[in-house]
Coordinates of C-alpha atoms and ligand atoms in Angstrom, one line a residue:
X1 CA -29.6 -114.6 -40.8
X2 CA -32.1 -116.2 -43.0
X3 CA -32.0 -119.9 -44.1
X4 CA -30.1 -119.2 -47.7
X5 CA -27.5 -120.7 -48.0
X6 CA -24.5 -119.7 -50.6
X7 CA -21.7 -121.3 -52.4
X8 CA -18.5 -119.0 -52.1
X9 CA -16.7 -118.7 -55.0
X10 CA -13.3 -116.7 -55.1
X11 CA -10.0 -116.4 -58.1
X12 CA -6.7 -114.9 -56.7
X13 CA -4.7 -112.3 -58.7
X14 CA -1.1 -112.0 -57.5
X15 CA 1.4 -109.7 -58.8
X16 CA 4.9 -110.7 -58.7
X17 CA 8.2 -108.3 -59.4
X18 CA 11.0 -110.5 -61.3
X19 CA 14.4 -110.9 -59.7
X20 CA 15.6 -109.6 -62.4
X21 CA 18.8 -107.2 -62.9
X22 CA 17.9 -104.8 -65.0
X23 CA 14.0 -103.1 -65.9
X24 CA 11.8 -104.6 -68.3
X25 CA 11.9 -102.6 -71.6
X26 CA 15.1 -100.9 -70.6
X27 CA 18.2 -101.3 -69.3
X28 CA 18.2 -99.3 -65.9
X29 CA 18.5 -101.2 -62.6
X30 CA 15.9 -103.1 -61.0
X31 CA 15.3 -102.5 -57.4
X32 CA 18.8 -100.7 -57.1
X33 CA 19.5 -100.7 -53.7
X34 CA 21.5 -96.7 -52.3
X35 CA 19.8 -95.0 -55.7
X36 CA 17.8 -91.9 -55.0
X37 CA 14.6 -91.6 -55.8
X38 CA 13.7 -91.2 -59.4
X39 CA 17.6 -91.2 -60.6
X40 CA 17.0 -95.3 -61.8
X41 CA 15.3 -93.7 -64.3
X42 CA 16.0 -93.4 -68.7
X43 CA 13.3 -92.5 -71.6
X44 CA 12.0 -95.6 -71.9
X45 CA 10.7 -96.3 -68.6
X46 CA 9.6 -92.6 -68.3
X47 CA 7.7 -93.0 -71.3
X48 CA 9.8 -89.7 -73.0
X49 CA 8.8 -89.3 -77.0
X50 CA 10.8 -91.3 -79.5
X51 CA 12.3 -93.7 -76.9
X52 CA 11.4 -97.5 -78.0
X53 CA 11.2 -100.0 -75.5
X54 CA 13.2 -103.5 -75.6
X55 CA 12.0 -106.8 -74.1
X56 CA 13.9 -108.2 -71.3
X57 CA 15.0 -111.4 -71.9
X58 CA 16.0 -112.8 -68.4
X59 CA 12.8 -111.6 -67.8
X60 CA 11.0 -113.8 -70.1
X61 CA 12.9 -116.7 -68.4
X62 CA 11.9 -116.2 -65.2
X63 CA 8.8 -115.5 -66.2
X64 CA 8.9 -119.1 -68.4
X65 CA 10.5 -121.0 -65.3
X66 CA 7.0 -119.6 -63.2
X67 CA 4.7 -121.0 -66.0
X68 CA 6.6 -124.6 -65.9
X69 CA 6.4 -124.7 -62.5
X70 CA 3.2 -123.7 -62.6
X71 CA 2.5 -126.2 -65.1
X72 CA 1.6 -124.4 -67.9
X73 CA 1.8 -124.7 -71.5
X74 CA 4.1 -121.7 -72.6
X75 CA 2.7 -119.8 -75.9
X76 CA 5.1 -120.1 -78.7
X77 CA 4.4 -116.7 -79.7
X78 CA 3.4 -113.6 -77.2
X79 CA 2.8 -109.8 -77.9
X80 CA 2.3 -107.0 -75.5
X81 CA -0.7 -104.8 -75.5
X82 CA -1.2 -101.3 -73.9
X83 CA -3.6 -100.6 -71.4
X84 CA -4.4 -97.2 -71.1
X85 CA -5.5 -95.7 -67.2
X86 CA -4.9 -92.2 -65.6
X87 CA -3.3 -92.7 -62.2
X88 CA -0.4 -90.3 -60.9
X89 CA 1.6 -93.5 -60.4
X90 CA 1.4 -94.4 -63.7
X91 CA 3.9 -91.7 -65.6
X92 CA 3.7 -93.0 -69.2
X93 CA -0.1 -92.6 -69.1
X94 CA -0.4 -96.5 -70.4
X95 CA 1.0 -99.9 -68.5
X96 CA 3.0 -102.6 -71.3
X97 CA 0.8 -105.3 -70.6
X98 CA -0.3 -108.8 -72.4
X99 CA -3.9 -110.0 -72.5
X100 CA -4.9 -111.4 -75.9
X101 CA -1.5 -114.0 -76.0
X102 CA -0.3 -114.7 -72.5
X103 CA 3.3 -115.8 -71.8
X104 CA 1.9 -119.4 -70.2
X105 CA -1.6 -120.5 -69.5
X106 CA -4.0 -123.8 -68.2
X107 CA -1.7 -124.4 -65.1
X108 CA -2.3 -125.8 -62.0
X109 CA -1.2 -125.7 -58.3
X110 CA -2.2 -127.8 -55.7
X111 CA -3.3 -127.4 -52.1
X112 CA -5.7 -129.1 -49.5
X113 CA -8.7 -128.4 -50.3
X114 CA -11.3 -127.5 -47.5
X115 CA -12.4 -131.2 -47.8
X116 CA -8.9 -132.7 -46.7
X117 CA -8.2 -133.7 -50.1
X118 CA -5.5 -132.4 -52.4
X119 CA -7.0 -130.2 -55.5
X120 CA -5.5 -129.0 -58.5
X121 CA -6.1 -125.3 -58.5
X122 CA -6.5 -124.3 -61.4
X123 CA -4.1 -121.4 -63.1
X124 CA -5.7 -119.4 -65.4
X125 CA -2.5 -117.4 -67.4
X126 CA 0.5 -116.3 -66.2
X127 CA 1.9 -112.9 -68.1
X128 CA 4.3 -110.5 -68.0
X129 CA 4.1 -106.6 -67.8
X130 CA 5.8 -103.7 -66.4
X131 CA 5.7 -101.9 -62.8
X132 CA 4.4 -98.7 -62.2
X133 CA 5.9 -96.1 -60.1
X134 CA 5.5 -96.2 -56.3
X135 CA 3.8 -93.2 -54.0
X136 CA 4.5 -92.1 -50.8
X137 CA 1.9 -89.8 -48.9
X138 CA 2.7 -87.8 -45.8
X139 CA 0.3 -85.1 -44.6
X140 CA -1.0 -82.7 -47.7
X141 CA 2.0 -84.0 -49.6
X142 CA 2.1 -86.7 -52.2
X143 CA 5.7 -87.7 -53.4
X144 CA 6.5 -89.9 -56.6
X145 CA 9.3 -92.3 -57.1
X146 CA 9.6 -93.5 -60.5
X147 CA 12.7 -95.6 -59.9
X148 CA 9.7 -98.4 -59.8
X149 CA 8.6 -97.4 -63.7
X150 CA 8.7 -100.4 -66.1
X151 CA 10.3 -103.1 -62.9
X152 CA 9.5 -106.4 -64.4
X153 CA 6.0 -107.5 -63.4
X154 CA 4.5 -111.3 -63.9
X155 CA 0.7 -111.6 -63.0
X156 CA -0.8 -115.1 -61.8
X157 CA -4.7 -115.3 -62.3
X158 CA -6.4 -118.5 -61.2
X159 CA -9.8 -119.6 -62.4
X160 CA -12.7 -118.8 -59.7
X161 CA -12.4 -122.1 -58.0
X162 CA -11.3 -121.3 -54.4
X163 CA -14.0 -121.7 -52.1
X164 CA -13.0 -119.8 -49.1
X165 CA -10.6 -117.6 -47.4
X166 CA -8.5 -120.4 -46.5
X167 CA -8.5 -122.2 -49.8
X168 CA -6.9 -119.2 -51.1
X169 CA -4.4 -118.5 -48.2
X170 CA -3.2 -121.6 -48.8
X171 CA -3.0 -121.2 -52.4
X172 CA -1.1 -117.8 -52.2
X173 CA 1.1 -119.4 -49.6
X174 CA 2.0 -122.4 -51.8
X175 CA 2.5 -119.9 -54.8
X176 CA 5.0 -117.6 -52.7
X177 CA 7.0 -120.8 -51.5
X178 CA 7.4 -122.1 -55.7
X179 CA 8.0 -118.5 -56.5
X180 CA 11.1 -118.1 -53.9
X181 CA 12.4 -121.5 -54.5
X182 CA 12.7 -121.2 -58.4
X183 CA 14.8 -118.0 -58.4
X184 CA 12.0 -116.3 -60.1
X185 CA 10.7 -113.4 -57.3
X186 CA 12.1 -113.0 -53.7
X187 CA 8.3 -112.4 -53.1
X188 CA 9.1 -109.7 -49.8
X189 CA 5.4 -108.8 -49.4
X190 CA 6.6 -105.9 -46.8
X191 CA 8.4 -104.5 -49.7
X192 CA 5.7 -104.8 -52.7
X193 CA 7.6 -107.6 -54.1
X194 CA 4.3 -109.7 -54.0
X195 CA 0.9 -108.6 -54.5
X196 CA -2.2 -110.1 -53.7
X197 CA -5.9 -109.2 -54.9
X198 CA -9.0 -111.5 -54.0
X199 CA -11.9 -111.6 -56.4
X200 CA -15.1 -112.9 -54.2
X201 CA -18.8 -113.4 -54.8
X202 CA -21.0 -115.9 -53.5
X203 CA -24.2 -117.5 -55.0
X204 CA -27.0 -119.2 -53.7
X205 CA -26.5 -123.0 -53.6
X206 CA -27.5 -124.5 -57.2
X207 CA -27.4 -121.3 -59.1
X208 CA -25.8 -121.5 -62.6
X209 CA -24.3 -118.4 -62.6
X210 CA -21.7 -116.8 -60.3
X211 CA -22.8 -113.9 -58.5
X212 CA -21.5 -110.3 -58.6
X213 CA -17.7 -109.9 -57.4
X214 CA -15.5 -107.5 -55.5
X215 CA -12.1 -107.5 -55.5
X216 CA -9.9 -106.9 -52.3
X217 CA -7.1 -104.8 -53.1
X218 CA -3.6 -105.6 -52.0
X219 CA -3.9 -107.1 -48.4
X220 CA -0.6 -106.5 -47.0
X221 CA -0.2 -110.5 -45.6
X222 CA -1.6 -114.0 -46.5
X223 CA -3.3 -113.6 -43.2
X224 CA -5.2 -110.3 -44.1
X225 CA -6.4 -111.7 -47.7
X226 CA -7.9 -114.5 -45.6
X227 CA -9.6 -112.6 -43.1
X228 CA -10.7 -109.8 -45.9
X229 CA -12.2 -112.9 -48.0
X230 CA -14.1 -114.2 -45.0
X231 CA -15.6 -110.9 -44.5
X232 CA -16.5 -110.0 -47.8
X233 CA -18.4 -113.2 -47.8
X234 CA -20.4 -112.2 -44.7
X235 CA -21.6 -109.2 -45.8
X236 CA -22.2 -110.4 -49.2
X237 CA -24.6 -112.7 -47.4
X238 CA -25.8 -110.1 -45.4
X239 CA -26.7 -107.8 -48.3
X240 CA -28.4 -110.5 -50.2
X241 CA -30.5 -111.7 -47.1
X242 CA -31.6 -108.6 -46.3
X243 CA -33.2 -108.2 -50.3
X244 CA -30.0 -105.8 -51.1
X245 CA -28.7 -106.0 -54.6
X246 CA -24.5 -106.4 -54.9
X247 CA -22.4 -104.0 -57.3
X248 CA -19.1 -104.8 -58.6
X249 CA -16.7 -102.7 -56.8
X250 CA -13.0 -102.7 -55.8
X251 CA -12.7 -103.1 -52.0
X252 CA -9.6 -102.1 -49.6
X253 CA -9.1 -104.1 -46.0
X254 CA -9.0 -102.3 -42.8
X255 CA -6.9 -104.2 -40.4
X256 CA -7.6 -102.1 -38.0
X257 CA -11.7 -102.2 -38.1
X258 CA -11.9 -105.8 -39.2
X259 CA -13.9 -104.9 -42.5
X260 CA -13.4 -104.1 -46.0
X261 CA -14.4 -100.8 -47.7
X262 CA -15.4 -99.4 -50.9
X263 CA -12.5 -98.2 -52.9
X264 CA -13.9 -97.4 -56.5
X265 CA -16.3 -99.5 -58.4
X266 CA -14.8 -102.0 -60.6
X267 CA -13.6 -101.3 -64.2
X268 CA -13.7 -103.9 -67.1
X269 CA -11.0 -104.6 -69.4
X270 CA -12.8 -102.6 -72.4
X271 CA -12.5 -99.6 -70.2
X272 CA -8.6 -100.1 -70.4
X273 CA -9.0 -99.6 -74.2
X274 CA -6.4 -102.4 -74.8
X275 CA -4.5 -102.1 -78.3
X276 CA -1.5 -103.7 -79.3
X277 CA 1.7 -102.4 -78.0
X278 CA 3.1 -100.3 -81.5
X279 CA 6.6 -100.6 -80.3
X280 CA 7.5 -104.1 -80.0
X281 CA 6.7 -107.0 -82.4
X282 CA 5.3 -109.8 -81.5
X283 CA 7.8 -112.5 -79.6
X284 CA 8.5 -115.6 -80.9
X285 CA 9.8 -118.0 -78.3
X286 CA 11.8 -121.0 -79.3
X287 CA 10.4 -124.3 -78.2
X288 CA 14.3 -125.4 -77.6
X289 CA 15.0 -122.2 -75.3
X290 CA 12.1 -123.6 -73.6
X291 CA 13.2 -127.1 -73.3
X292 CA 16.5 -126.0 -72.1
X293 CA 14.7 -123.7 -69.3
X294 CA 12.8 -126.7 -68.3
X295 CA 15.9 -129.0 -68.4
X296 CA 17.7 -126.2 -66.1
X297 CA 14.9 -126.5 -63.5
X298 CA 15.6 -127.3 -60.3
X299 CA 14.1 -130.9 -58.9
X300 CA 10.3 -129.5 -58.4
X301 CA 9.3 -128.5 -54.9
X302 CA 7.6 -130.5 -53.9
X303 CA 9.4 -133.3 -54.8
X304 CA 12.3 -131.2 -52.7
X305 CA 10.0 -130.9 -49.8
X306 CA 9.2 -135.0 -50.1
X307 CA 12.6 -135.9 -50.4
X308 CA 14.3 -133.7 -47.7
X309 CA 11.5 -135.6 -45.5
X310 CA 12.5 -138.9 -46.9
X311 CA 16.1 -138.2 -45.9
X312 CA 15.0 -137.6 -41.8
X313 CA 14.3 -134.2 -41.7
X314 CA 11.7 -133.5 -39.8
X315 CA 8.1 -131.8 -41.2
X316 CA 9.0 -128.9 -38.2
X317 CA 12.7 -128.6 -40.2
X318 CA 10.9 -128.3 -43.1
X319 CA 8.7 -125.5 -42.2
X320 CA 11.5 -123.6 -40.7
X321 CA 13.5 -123.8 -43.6
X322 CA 10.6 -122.6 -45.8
X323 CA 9.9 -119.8 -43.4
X324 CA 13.2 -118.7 -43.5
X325 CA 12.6 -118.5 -47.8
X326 CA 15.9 -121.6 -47.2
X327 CA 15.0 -124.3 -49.1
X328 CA 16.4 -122.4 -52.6
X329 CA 19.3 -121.5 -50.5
X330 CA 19.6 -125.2 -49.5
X331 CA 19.2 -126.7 -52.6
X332 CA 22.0 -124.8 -53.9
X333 CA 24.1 -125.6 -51.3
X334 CA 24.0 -129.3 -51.4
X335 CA 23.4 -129.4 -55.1
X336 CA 23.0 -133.0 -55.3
X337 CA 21.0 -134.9 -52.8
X338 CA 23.2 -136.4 -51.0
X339 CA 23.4 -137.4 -47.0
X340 CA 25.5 -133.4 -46.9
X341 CA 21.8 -132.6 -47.5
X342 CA 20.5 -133.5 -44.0
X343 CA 23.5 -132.0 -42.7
X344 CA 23.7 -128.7 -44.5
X345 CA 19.6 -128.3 -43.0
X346 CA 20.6 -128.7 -40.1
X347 CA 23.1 -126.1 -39.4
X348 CA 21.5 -123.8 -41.6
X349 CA 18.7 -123.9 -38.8
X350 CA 20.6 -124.1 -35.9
X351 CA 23.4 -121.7 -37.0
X352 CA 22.7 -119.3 -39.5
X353 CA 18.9 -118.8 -38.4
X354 CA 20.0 -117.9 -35.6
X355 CA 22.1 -115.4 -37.4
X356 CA 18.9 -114.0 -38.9
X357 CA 17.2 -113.9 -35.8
X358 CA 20.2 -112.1 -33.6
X359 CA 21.4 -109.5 -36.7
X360 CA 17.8 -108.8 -37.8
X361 CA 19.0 -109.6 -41.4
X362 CA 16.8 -112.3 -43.1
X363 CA 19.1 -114.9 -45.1
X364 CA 18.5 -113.4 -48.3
X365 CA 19.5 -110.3 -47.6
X366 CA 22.9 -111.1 -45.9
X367 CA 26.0 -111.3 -47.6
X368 CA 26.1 -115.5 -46.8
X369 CA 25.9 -117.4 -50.6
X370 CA 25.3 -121.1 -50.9
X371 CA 28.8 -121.8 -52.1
X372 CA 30.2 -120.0 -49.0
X373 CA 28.0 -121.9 -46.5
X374 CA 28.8 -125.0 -48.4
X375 CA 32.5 -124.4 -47.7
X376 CA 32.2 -123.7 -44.5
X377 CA 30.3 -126.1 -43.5
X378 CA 33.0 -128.7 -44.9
X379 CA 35.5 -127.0 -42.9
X380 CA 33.7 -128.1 -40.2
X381 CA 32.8 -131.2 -41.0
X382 CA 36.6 -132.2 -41.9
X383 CA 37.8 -131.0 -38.5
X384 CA 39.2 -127.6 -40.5
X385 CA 37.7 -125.5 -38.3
X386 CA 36.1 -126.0 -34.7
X387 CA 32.5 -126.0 -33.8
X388 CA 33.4 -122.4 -32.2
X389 CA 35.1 -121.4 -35.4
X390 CA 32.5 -122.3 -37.6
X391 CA 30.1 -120.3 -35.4
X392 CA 32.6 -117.3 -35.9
X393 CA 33.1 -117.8 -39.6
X394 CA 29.9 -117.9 -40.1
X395 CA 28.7 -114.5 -38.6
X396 CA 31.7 -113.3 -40.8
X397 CA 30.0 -114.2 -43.9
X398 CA 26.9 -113.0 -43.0
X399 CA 27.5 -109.5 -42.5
X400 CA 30.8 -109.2 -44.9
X401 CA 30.5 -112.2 -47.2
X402 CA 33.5 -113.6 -49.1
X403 CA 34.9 -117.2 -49.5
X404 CA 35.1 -119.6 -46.6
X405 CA 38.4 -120.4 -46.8
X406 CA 40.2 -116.9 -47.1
X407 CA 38.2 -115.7 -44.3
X408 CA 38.8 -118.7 -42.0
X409 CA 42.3 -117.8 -43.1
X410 CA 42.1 -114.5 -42.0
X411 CA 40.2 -114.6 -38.8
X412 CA 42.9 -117.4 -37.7
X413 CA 40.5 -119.8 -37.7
X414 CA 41.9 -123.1 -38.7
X415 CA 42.3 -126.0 -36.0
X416 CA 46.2 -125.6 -34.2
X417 CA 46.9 -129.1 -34.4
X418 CA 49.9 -128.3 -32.1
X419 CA 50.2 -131.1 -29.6
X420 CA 52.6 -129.3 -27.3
X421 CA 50.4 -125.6 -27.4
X422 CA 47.5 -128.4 -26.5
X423 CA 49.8 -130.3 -23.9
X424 CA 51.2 -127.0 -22.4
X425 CA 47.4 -125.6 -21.8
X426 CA 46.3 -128.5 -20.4
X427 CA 49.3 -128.3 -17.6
X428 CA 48.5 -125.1 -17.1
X429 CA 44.8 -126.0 -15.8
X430 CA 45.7 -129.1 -14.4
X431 CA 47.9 -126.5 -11.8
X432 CA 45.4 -124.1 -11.6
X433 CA 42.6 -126.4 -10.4
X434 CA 43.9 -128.9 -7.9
X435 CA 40.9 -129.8 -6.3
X436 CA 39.3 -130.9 -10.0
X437 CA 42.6 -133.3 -9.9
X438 CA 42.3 -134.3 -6.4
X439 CA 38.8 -134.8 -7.1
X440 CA 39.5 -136.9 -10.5
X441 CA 41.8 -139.2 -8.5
X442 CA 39.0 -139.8 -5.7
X443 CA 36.9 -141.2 -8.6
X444 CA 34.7 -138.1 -9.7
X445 CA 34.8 -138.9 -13.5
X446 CA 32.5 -135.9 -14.3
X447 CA 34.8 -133.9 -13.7
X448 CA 36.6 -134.6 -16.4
X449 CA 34.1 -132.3 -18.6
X450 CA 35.2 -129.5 -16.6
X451 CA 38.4 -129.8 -17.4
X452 CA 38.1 -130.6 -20.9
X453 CA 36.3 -126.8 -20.8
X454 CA 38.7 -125.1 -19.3
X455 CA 41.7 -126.3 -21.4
X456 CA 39.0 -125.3 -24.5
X457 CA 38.6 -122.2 -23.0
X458 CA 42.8 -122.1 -22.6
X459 CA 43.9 -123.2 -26.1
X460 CA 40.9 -121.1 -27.9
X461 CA 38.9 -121.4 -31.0
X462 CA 41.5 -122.6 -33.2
X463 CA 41.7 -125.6 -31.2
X464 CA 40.0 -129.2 -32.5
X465 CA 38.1 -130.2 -29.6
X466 CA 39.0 -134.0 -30.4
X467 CA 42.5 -133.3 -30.3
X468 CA 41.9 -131.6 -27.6
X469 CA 39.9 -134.4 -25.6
X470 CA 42.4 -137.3 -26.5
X471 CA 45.0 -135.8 -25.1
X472 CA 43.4 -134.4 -22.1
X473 CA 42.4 -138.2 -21.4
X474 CA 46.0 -139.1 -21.8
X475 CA 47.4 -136.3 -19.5
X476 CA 44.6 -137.9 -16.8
X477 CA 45.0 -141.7 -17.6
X478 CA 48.8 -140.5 -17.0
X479 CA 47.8 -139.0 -13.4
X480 CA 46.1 -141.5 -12.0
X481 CA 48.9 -144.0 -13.2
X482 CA 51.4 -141.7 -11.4
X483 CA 49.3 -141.9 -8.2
X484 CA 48.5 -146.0 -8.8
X485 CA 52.6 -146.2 -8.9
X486 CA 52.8 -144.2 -5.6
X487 CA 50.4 -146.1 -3.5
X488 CA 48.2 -148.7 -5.3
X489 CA 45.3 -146.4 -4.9
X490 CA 43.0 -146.5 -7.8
X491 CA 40.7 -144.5 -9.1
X492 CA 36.7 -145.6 -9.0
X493 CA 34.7 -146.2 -11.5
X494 CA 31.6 -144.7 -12.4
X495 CA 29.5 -146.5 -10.2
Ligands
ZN1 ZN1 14.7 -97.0 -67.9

């Protein structure tokens, strides 16, 4: 290595598909889930002759909820634009695109910076466009499914102010966590749902200019992008220091190898031959539809984040509830922040994440909604339903859904706050363990806890385990009495 020394410079492109119902010019299914390949399918998003496309307007809402959040300035009037490319994916022969008027633009996100201090990464544009269609090769064989064609697309650009891999890990990170929590994109990187390109160069320290880029296709995790970005840098480095020249080139990552490799060289937008779209006149969005998006947003995340920690949950509770994509989830739940906040978290991390982990089904792909866990969680806490019950009613939702109540209903869930089926059990144990008794009576208070298990275990879920306990104290308080009236022999205390 020579002396030189080199300021990294690197802009993050991420591609996000919109949770949307429906396509973006047409009306077939998004993401159906059971549909065949290529049967999601109409004119329009297979590009047939005469059909005309029409805009999606729940996807321009997502797509204006991602610029607020983003804090953008939303253009009052868009159009679309057709950028023409041959690719086999791409079945139309030209991608609905925007690039002259973007949907929102001059946002910002902020992360740690490399320094420790916070910085305001800046967001370039924010714009919306269709998917293309997805390929899957095997051997000799290429296969095409366009069920993809025309899925809502939004692209996220940031200036070129990162300065290192894990500037922009962070950043994607950040962006994926604001993404899931708004509603706009469930962001499933293993299924394409997010997409992630890294634009690097470096320069020599104190050069005006920035030097030549390459841009890392599609790394399959945030971890990957990172380790891609501080690779390219090296041999950047390595290139120039050795007197080598750069070109401007599209670069894949191998995982495998530890190293990027040359894909294609890098077009530029003329070569895209950009015109506007024919088919769709410009859109004028109405600066009250945007202030009633806005007034609809959720309390911003990061004010969530700071105010779930404010109420005593802990950073670690945090993180486990953004892992688990939960905090949206959560904040729909307990709608206002109240103290049923605190309490919702918690079970939602002790109970239904370890639903997740024992099914294999993440949260947002069970059957469990926010309104249902609510419920059921009330149930609980109102002495409805037992700790055991909830547990049960619980795994219920997850894998069948439905509402709390009916199902706690008809899994015979509901606390029996019959004394005498709760006084009969507790008989019943009290005859079939003697020596617990005889060992009560000689002042072995613990065992109390063993008895209060077994008559659990006796009356079953459906019983309220303070019900249960009070009178399982009485039934004892009333045996040693019997035994004090016998022959004055008291039971010991704890000591
Ligand atoms: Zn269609």
């Amino acid at each position: 290595m020579s002396g030189r020394k080199y300021v990294t410079t690197v802009g993050v492109e991420v591609h996000v598909e919109l949770a949307t119902r429906t396509k973006m010019f047409c009306s077939c299914l998004n993401a159906p889930q059971g549909v065949a390949p290529n049967l999601a399918t109409c004119p329009v998003c297979l590009g047939l002759p005469g059909s005309l496309p029409v805009i999606n307007r729940e996807a321009v809402r997502l797509g204006i909820v991602a610029a607020l959040a983003l804090n953008c300035a939303v253009n009052p009037r868009i159009w679309f634009e057709r950028k023409n490319y041959v690719y086999p994916d791409l079945v139309k022969g030209y991608q609905i695109s925007q690039i002259a008027m973007p949907l929102g633009e001059r946002g910002w996100l902020a992360i740690i910076g490399d320094d420790g201090a916070e910085k305001k990464v800046a967001i370039n544009r924010v714009h919306l466009e269709e998917d293309t269609a997805r390929l899957a090769h095997s051997g000799d064989n290429s296969l095409i499914d366009v069920n993809r064609s025309g899925a809502p697309l939004m692209e996220i650009v940031t200036d070129a102010v990162l300065r290192s891999g894990r500037e922009a890990e962070e950043y994607v990170r950040k962006l994926r966590a604001i993404l899931v929590y708004n509603g706009v994109s469930r962001c499933r990187i293993q299924r394409g749902e997010m997409r992630v390109e890294a634009n690097v160069s470096i320069a020599p320290e104190g050069a005006k200019e920035l030097g030549v880029r390459s841009e890392i296709k599609n790394q399959a995790g945030f971890n990957h992008m990172r380790s891609a970005v501080e690779y390219e840098v090296r041999r950047q480095a390595g290139a120039l220091d050795a007197g080598g020249t750069l070109r401007q080139e599209t670069r894949g990552w191998d995982d495998v190898n530890q190293r990027t490799f040359v894909q294609r060289s890098k077009e530029d937008a003329h070569d895209y031959r950009y015109f506007p779209e024919p088919d769709l006149p410009p859109l004028n969005i109405d600066p009250a539809w945007v202030a009633a998006v806005e007034a609809a947003l959720p309390t911003g995340y990061e004010d969530y984040v700071a105010g779930l920690l404010g109420q005593g949950l802990t950073a670690a509770d945090v993180d486990a509830l953004s892992r688990n994509d939960a905090l949206g989830f959560l904040r729909l739940a307990a709608s206002a922040m109240g103290d049923k906040t605190v309490l919702f978290a918690k079970r939602l991390i002790k109970d239904v994440f370890a639903l997740a982990n024992s099914t294999g089904v993440p949260l947002d792909e069970s059957r469990l909604g926010p309104s249902a866990f609510r419920d059921a969680a009330l149930l609980l806490e109102n002495g409805k339903i037992a700790a055991e019950g909830f547990r049960t009613l619980l795994d219920v939702l997850y894998r069948e859904g439905g509402e709390a109540e009916r199902r706690a209903g008809e899994n015979q869930l509901f606390v029996e706050t019959d004394a005498g089926a709760v006084a009969e059990a507790i008989s019943k144990v009290f005859a079939e363990n003697p020596r617990l008794i005889e060992d009560f009576k000689n002042g072995k208070i613990a065992v109390r806890n063993a008895l209060l298990g077994r008559t659990m275990k006796a009356v079953g879920k459906r019983a309220d385990p303070r019900v249960v306990s009070g009178l399982l104290d009485q039934a004892l308080q009333h045996q040693g009495r019997a035994d004090h009236d016998r022959d004055t022999r008291l039971p010991r205390g704890k000591s």
